[in-house]
Tab-separated table of C-alpha atoms in Angstrom:
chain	number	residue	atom	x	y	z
X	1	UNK	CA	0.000	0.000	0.000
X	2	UNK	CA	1.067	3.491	-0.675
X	3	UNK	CA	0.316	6.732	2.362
X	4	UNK	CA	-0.194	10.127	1.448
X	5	UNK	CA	-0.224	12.720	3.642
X	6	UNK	CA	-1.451	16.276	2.620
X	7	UNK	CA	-1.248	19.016	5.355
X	8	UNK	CA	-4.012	21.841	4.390
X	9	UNK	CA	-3.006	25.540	4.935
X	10	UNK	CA	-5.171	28.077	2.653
X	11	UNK	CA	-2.545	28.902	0.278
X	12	UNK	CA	0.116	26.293	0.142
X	13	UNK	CA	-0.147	22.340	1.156
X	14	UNK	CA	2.603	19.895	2.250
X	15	UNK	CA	2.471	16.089	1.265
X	16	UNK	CA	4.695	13.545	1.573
X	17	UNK	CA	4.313	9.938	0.399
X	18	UNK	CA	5.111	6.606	2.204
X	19	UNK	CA	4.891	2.921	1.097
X	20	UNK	CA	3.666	0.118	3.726
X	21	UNK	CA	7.272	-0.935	4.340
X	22	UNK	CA	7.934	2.510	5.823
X	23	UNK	CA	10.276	3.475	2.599
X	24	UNK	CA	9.930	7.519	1.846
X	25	UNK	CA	8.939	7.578	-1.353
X	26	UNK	CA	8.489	11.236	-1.485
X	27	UNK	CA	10.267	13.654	1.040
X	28	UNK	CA	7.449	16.502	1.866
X	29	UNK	CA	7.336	19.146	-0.498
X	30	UNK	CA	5.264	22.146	-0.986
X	31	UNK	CA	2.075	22.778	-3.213
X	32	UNK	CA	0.169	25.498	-3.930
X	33	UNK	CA	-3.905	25.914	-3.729
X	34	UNK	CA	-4.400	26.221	-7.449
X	35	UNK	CA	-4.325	24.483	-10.807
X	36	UNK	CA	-0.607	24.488	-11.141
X	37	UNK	CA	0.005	23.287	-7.300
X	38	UNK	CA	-2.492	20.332	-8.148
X	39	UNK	CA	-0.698	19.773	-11.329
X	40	UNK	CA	2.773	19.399	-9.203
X	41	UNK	CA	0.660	17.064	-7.009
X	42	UNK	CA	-0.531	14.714	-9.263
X	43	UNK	CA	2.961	14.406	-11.280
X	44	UNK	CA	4.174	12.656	-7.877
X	45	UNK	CA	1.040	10.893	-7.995
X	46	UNK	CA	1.314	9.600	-11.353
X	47	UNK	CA	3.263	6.552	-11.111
X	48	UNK	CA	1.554	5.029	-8.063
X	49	UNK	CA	-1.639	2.766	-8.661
X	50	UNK	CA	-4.467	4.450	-7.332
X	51	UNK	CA	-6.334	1.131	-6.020
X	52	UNK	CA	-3.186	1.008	-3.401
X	53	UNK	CA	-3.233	4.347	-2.399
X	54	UNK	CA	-4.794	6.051	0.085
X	55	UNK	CA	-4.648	10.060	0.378
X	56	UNK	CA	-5.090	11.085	3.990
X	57	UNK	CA	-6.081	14.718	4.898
X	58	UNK	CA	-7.216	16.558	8.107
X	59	UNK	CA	-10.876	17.655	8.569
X	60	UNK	CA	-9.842	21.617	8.289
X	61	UNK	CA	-13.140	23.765	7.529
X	62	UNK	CA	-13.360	24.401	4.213
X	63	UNK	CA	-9.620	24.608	2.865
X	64	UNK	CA	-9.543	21.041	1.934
X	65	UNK	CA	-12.840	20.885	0.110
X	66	UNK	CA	-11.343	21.533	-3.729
X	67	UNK	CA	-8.717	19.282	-3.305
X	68	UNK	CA	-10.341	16.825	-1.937
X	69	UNK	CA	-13.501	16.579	-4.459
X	70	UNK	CA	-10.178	16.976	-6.981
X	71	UNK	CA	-8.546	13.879	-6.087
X	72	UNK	CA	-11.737	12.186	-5.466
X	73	UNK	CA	-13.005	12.617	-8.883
X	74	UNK	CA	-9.944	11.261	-10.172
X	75	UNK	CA	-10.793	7.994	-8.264
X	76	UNK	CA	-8.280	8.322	-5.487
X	77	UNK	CA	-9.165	6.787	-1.817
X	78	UNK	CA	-9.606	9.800	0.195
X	79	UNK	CA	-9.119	9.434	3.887
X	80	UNK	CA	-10.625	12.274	6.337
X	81	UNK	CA	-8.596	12.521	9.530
X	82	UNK	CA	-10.081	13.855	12.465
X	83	UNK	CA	-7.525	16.523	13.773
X	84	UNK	CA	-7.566	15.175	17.242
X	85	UNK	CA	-6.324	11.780	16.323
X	86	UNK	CA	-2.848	13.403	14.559
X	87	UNK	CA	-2.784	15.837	17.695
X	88	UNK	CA	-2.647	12.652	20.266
X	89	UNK	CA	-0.041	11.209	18.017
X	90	UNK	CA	2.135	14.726	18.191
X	91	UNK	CA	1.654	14.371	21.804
X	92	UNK	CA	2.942	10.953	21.790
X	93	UNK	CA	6.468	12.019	20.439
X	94	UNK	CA	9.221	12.368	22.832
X	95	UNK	CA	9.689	15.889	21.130
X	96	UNK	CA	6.539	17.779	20.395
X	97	UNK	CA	7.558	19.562	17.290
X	98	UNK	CA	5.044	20.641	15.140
X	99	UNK	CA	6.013	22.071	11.256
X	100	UNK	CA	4.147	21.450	8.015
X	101	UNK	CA	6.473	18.530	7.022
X	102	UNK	CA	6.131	16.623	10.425
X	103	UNK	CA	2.363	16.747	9.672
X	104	UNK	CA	2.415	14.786	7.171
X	105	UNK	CA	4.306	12.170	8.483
X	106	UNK	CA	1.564	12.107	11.401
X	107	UNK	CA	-1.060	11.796	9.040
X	108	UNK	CA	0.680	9.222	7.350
X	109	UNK	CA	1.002	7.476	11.056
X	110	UNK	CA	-2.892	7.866	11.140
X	111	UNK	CA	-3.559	6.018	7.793
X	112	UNK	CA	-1.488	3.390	9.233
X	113	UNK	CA	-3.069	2.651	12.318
X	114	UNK	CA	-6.444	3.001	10.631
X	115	UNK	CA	-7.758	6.166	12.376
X	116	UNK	CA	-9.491	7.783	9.431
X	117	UNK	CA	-12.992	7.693	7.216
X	118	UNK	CA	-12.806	6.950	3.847
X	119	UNK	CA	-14.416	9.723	1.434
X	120	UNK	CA	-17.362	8.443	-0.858
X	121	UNK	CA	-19.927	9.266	-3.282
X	122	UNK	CA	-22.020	10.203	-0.283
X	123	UNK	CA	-19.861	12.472	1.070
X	124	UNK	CA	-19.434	13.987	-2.116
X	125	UNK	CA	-23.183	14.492	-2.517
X	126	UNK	CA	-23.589	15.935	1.587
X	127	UNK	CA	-20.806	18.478	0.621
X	128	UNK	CA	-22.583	19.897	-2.470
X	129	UNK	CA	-25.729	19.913	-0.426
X	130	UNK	CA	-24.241	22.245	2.461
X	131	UNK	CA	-22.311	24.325	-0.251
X	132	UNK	CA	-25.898	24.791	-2.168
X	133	UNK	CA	-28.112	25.178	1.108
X	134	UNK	CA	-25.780	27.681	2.512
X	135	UNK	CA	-25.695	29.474	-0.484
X	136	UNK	CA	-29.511	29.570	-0.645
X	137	UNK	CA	-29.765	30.682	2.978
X	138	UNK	CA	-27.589	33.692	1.655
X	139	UNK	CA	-29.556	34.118	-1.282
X	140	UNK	CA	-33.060	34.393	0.974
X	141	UNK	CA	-31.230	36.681	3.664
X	142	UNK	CA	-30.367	39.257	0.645
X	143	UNK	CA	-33.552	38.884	-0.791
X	144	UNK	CA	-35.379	39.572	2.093
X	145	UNK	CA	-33.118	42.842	2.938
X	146	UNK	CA	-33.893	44.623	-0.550
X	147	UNK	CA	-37.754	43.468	-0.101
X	148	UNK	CA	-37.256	45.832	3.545
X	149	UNK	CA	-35.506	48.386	1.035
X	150	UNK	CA	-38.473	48.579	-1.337
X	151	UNK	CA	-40.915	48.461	1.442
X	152	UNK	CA	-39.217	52.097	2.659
X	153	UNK	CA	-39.199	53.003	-0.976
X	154	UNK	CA	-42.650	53.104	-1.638
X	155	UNK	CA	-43.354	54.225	1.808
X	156	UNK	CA	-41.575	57.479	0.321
X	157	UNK	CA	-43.016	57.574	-3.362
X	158	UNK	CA	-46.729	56.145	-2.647
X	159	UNK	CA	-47.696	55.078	0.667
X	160	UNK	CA	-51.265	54.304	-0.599
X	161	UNK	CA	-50.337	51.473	-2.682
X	162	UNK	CA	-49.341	48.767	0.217
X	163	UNK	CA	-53.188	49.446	0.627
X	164	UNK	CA	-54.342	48.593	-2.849
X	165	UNK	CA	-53.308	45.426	-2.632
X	166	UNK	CA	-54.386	43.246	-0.182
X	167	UNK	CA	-51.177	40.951	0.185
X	168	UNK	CA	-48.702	43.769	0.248
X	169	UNK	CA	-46.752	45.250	-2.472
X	170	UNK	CA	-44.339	41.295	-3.021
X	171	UNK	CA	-47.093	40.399	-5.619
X	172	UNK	CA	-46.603	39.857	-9.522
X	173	UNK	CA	-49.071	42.351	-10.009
X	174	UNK	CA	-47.494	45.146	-7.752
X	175	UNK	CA	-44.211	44.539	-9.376
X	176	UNK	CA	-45.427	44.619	-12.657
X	177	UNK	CA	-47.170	48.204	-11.998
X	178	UNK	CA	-43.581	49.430	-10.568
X	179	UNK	CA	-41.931	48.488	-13.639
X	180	UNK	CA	-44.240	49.570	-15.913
X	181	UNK	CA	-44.663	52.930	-13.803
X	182	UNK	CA	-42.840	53.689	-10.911
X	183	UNK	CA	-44.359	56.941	-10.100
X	184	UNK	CA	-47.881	57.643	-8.864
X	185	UNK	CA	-48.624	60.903	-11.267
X	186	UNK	CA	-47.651	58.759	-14.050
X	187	UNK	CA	-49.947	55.884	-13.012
X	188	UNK	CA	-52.337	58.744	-12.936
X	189	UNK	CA	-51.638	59.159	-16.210
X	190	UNK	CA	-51.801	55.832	-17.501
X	191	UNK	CA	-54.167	54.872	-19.983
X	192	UNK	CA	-57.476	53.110	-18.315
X	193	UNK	CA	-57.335	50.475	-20.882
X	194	UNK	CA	-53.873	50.245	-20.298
X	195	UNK	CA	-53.543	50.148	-17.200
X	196	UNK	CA	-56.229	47.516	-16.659
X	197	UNK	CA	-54.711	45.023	-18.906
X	198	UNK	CA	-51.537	45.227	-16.938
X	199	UNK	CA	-52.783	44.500	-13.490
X	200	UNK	CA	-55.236	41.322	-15.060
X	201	UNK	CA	-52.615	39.802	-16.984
X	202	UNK	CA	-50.163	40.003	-14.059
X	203	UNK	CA	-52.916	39.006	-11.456
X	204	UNK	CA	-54.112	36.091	-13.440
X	205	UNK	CA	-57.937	38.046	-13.740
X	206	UNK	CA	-57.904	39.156	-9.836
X	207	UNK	CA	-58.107	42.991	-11.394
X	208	UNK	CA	-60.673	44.641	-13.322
X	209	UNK	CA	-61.425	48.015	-14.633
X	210	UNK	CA	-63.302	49.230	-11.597
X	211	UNK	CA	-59.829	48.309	-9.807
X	212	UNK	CA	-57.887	50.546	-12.284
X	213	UNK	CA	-60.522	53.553	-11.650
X	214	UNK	CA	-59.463	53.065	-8.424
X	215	UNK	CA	-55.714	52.597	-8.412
X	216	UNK	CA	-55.820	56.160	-10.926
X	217	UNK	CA	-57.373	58.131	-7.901
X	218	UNK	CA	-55.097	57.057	-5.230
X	219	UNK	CA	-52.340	57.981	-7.434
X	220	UNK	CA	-53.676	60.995	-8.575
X	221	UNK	CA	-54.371	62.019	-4.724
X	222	UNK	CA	-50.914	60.747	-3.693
X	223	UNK	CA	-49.085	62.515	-0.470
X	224	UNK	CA	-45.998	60.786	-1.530
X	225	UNK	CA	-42.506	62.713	-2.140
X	226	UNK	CA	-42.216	64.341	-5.793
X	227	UNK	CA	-38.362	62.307	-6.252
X	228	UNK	CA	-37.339	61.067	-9.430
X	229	UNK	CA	-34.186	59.103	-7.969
X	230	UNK	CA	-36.774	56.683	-5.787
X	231	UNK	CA	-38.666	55.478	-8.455
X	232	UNK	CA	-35.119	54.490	-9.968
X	233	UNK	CA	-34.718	52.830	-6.649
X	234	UNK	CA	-38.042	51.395	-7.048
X	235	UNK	CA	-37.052	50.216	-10.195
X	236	UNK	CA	-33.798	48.812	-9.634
X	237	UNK	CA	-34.637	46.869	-6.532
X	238	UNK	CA	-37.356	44.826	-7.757
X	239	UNK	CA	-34.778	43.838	-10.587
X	240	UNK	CA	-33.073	42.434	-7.962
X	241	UNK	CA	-35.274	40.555	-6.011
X	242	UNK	CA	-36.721	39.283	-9.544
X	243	UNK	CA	-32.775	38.040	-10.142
X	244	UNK	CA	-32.528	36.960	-6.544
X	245	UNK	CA	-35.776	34.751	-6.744
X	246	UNK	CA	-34.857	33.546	-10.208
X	247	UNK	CA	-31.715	32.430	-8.625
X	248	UNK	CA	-33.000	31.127	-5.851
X	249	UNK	CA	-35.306	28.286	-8.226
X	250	UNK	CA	-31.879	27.264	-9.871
X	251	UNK	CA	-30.416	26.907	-6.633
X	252	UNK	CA	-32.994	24.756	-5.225
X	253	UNK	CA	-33.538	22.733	-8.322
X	254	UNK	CA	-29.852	21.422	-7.862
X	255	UNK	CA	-31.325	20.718	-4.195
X	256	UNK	CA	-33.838	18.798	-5.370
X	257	UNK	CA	-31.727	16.551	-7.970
X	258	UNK	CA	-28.999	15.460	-5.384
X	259	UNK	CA	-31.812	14.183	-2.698
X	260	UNK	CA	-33.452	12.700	-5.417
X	261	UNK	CA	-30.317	10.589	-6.358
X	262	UNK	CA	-29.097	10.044	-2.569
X	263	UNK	CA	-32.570	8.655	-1.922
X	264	UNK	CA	-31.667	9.324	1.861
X	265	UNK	CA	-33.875	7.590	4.669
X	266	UNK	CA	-34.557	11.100	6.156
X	267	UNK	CA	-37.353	12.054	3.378
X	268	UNK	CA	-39.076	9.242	4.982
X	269	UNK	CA	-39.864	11.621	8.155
X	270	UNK	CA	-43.209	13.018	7.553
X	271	UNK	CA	-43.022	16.651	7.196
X	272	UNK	CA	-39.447	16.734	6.105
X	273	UNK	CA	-38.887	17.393	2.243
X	274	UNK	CA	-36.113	17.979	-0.081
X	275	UNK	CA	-35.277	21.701	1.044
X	276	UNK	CA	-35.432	20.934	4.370
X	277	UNK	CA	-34.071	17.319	4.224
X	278	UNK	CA	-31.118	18.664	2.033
X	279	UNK	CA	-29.891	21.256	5.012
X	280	UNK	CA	-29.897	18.218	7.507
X	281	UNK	CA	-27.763	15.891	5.707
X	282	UNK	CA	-25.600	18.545	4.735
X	283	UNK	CA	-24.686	20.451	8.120
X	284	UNK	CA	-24.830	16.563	9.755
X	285	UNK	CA	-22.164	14.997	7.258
X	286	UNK	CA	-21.090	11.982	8.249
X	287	UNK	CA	-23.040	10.570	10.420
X	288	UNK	CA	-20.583	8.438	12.208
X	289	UNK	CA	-18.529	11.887	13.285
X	290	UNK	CA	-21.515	11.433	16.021
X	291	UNK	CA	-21.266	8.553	18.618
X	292	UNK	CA	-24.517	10.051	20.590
X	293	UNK	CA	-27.289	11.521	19.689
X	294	UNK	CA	-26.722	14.074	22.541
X	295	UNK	CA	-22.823	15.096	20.209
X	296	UNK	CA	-25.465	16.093	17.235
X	297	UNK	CA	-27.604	18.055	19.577
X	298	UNK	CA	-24.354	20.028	20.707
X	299	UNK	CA	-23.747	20.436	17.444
X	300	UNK	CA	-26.613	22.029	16.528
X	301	UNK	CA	-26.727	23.803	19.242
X	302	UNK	CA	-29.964	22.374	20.603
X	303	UNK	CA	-28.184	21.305	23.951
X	304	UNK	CA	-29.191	23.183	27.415
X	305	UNK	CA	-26.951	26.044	28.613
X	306	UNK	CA	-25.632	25.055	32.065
X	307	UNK	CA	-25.858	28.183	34.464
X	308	UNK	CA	-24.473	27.351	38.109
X	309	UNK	CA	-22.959	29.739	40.891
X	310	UNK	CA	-21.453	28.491	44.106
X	311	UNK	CA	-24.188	25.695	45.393
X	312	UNK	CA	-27.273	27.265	42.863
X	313	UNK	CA	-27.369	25.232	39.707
X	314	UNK	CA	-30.254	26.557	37.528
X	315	UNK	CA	-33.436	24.188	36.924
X	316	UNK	CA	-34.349	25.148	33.961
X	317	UNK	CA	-31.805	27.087	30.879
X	318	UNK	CA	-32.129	27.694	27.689
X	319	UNK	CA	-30.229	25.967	24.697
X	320	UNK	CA	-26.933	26.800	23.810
X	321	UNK	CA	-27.466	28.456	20.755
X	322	UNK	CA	-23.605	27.050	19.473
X	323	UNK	CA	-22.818	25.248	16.326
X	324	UNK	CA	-24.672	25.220	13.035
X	325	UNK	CA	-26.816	27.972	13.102
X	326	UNK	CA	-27.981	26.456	9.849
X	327	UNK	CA	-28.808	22.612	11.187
X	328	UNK	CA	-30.795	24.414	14.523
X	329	UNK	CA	-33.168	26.200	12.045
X	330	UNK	CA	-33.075	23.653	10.070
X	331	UNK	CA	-33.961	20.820	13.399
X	332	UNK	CA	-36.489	23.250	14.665
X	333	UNK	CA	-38.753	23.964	11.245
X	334	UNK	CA	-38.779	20.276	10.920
X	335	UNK	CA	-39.862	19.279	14.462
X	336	UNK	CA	-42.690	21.854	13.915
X	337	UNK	CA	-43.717	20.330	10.462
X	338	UNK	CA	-43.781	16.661	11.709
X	339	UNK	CA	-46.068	17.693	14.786
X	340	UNK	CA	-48.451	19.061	12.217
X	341	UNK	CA	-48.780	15.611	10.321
X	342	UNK	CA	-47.559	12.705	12.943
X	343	UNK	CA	-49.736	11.922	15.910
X	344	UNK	CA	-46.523	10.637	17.995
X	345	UNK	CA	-44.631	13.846	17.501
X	346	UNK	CA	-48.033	16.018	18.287
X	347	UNK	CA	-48.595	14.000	21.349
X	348	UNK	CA	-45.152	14.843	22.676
X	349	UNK	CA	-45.676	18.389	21.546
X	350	UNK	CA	-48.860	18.630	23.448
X	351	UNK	CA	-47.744	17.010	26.439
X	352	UNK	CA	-44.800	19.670	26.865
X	353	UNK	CA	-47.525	22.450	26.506
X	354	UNK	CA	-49.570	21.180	28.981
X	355	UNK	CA	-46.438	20.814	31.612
X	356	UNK	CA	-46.797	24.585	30.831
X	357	UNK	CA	-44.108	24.754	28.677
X	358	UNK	CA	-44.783	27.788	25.704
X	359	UNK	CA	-44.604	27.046	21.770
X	360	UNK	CA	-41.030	27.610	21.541
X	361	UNK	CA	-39.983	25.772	24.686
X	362	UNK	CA	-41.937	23.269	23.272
X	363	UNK	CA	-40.870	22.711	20.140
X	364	UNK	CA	-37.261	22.579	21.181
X	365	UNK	CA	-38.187	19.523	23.299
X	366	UNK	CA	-39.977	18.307	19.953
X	367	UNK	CA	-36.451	19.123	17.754
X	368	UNK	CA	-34.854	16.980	20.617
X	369	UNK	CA	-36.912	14.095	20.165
X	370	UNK	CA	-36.255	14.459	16.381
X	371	UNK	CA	-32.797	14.360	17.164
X	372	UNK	CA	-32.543	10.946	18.333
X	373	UNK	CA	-35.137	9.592	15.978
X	374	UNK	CA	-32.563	11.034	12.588
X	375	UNK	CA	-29.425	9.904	14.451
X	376	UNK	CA	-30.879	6.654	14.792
X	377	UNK	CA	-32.291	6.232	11.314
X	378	UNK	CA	-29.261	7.952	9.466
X	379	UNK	CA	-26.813	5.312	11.474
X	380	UNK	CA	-28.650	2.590	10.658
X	381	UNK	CA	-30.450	3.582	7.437
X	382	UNK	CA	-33.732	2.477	8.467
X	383	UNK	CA	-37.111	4.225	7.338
X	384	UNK	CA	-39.032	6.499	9.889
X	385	UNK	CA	-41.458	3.759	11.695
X	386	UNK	CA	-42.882	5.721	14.384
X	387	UNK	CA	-46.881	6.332	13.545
C-alpha cells in the first residue's frame, strides 16, 4: 500500500508519500492551492496505482474541500482525519515539534493505524448539499433585505399602494405596476385600458377596470414625495429581487436533484422534504462523526446552557445556541412540520404544553426528540417507523 499525507493551509499544502514498508517515497514538499500546485501534485502521484493508495487529509473547515472533491473525482481513496487523532499522536512524540512537514508524516502514522474515514460518493453528494443550502440561505437573507428596502421606498413615493393590494406590495401584479410605472402621477396618467390590462394579466384576472378607476385616484391624490431618484430605486430593486428569486429556483432545483439521487432515509420523516431534508444531511455529514445523539444536539446547538454559581445550579436554561446555526433552524422547522402531520410527535408536543411549557420551549423539546429519531435512522439507514 502506498500513504499520502497532505497538510491543508489556505494557500500552500505539504504532502509527503510513504509505502507500507515505511520506505519515503516522497520527502514533503510544498504545493500550492491552485491548478498548477495540483498539477505538481498529481505528477508525484502519477506513477503510483491508485487502487493502493490512500490520500489522507485533516478535517480543516473548508480549505480542503477543492482538493479533496479533486482527487476524489480522479478515483483516489480519500481518507478524512479527524484533527484530534494526529494531535494525540504529536503528543505521543518524545519531542513535540510541530512544522508542516512533520504533519504529514503524522497523518501518514494515522492512515497506518487506521484512524481515518474513507471519502465516498455520499460524502461527495452531503458536501454539495451544504455548499448549495448555505448558499440559498444567503440568497433568501439578501432577498429579504432589498424586499425591507423597497418596502421604505414606496413608503416614500406612494404610501397608498401597500393598501391597494391586499397581500402587500411582493405580488406579480405590484411589481409589474412598478416596472411599468414607478411613479404615482404617471400611473395617474396611464391609460385606463392600459392600465387595466396590466394589473389582469399580471394578477391572473384578480383585477378589473373598476380596480384601475381606483388605483388612478389614489395615485392621482398621492401625499408621496415628488423624487425622481426613488422610483429608480423602485425600479432597480425589484430587478433584484426578480434576479434573486430567479436564482434562488436554480439553486434549489440542484437541491432537489442530489436528494433525489441520494434517496436518503430522512425524506421518509413526515413533514421533512427535499429543502429541508437537504440542510440536515448537509450540516450533519457523516453521520458516524456522532457517537450520541446528545454530540449532534451540541452540534446544533440544541443542547441546554448550564448556568451554576457556588451551590445554585439553575433548573431550567435555555439551549446553547452554538454550532450550526444552519442545522438548529433547520432541526427546529422540521420538528414543527412533523407535529403538524404525525400523531406521535403532536402528542409529545402537546404534552410539553400542557407541563406549561410555551410554543417555543416546546418545540425545542420536539427538535430533541427528532434528534434521536434522525441519528438513529441515518446510522442505521432504516425508514421512519414511528406512527
Amino acid at each position: 500500500m502506498i500513504y499520502v499525507g497532505i497538510d491543508i493551509a489556505k494557500q500552500t499544502h505539504y504532502a509527503a508519500i510513504v509505502n507500507s514498508d515505511g520506505e519515503v517515497l516522497a520527502e514533503p514538499f510544498s504545493f500550492t492551492n491552485d491548478h498548477s500546485g495540483f498539477q505538481k501534485l498529481l505528477k508525484h502521484l502519477d506513477s503510483l496505482s491508485v487502487k493502493d493508495t490512500f490520500v489522507g487529509m485533516e478535517s480543516t473547515a473548508h480549505y480542503a474541500e477543492n482538493l479533496t472533491s479533486f482527487l476524489f473525482t480522479r478515483g483516489f481513496q480519500v481518507c478524512i482525519i479527524n484533527p484530534i487523532q494526529t494531535s494525540s499522536l504529536r503528543k505521543s512524540n518524545i519531542r513535540k515539534t510541530k512544522t508542516d512537514s512533520v504533519d504529514t508524516y503524522l497523518i501518514i502514522k494515522a492512515l497506518i493505524l487506521n484512524h481515518y474515514r474513507l471519502f465516498t460518493a455520499r460524502d461527495f453528494d452531503s458536501l454539495q448539499l451544504k455548499n448549495l443550502c448555505r448558499f440559498r440561505q444567503k440568497l433568501m437573507k439578501a432577498r429579504t433585505k432589498v424586499k425591507i428596502q423597497l418596502v421604505t421606498y414606496v413608503d416614500l413615493l406612494f404610501p397608498e399602494l401597500q393598501y391597494f393590494f391586499k397581500s402587500g406590495i411582493h405580488g406579480k401584479a405590484c411589481y409589474a405596476l412598478l416596472k411599468e410605472q414607478p411613479n404615482p402621477d404617471r400611473i395617474a396618467k396611464m391609460h385606463l385600458t392600459r392600465l387595466t390590462n396590466l394589473l389582469s394579466k399580471s394578477s391572473r384576472g384578480h383585477f378589473n377596470q373598476s380596480n384601475a378607476v381606483r388605483l388612478k385616484e389614489l395615485a392621482s391624490q398621492s401625499v408621496g414625495i415628488k423624487n425622481s431618484t426613488l422610483s429608480l430605486q423602485i425600479f432597480q430593486s425589484i430587478q433584484q429581487i426578480e434576479m434573486y428569486t430567479q436564482q434562488l429556483a436554480e439553486v434549489e432545483h440542484s437541491i432537489h436533484e442530489i436528494m433525489d439521487k441520494m434517496d436518503s432515509v430522512i425524506k421518509t420523516i413526515p413533514g421533512i422534504g427535499s429543502l429541508n431534508g437537504a440542510m440536515i444531511i448537509g450540516e450533519i455529514g457523516d453521520i458516524t462523526r456522532f457517537e450520541k445523539p446528545c454530540q449532534l444536539l451540541a452540534y446544533a446547538g440544541l443542547d441546554p446552557s448550564v448556568y451554576q454559581s457556588g451551590n445554585f445550579t439553575a433548573a431550567r436554561t435555555r439551549m446553547s445556541k452554538r454550532g450550526s446555526k444552519l442545522l438548529r433552524y433547520a432541526l427546529i422547522n422540521a420538528a414543527w412540520q412533523t407535529t403538524l402531520v404525525n400523531q406521535t410527535f403532536k402528542d409529545y408536543y402537546d404534552l410539553k404544553i400542557s407541563q406549561g411549557r410555551r410554543h417555543y420551549n416546546a418545540l425545542g423539546h420536539v427538535a430533541h426528540k427528532l434528534v434521536r429519531v434522525i441519528h438513529k435512522m441515518m446510522t442505521d439507514n432504516v425508514a421512519f417507523n414511528l406512527a
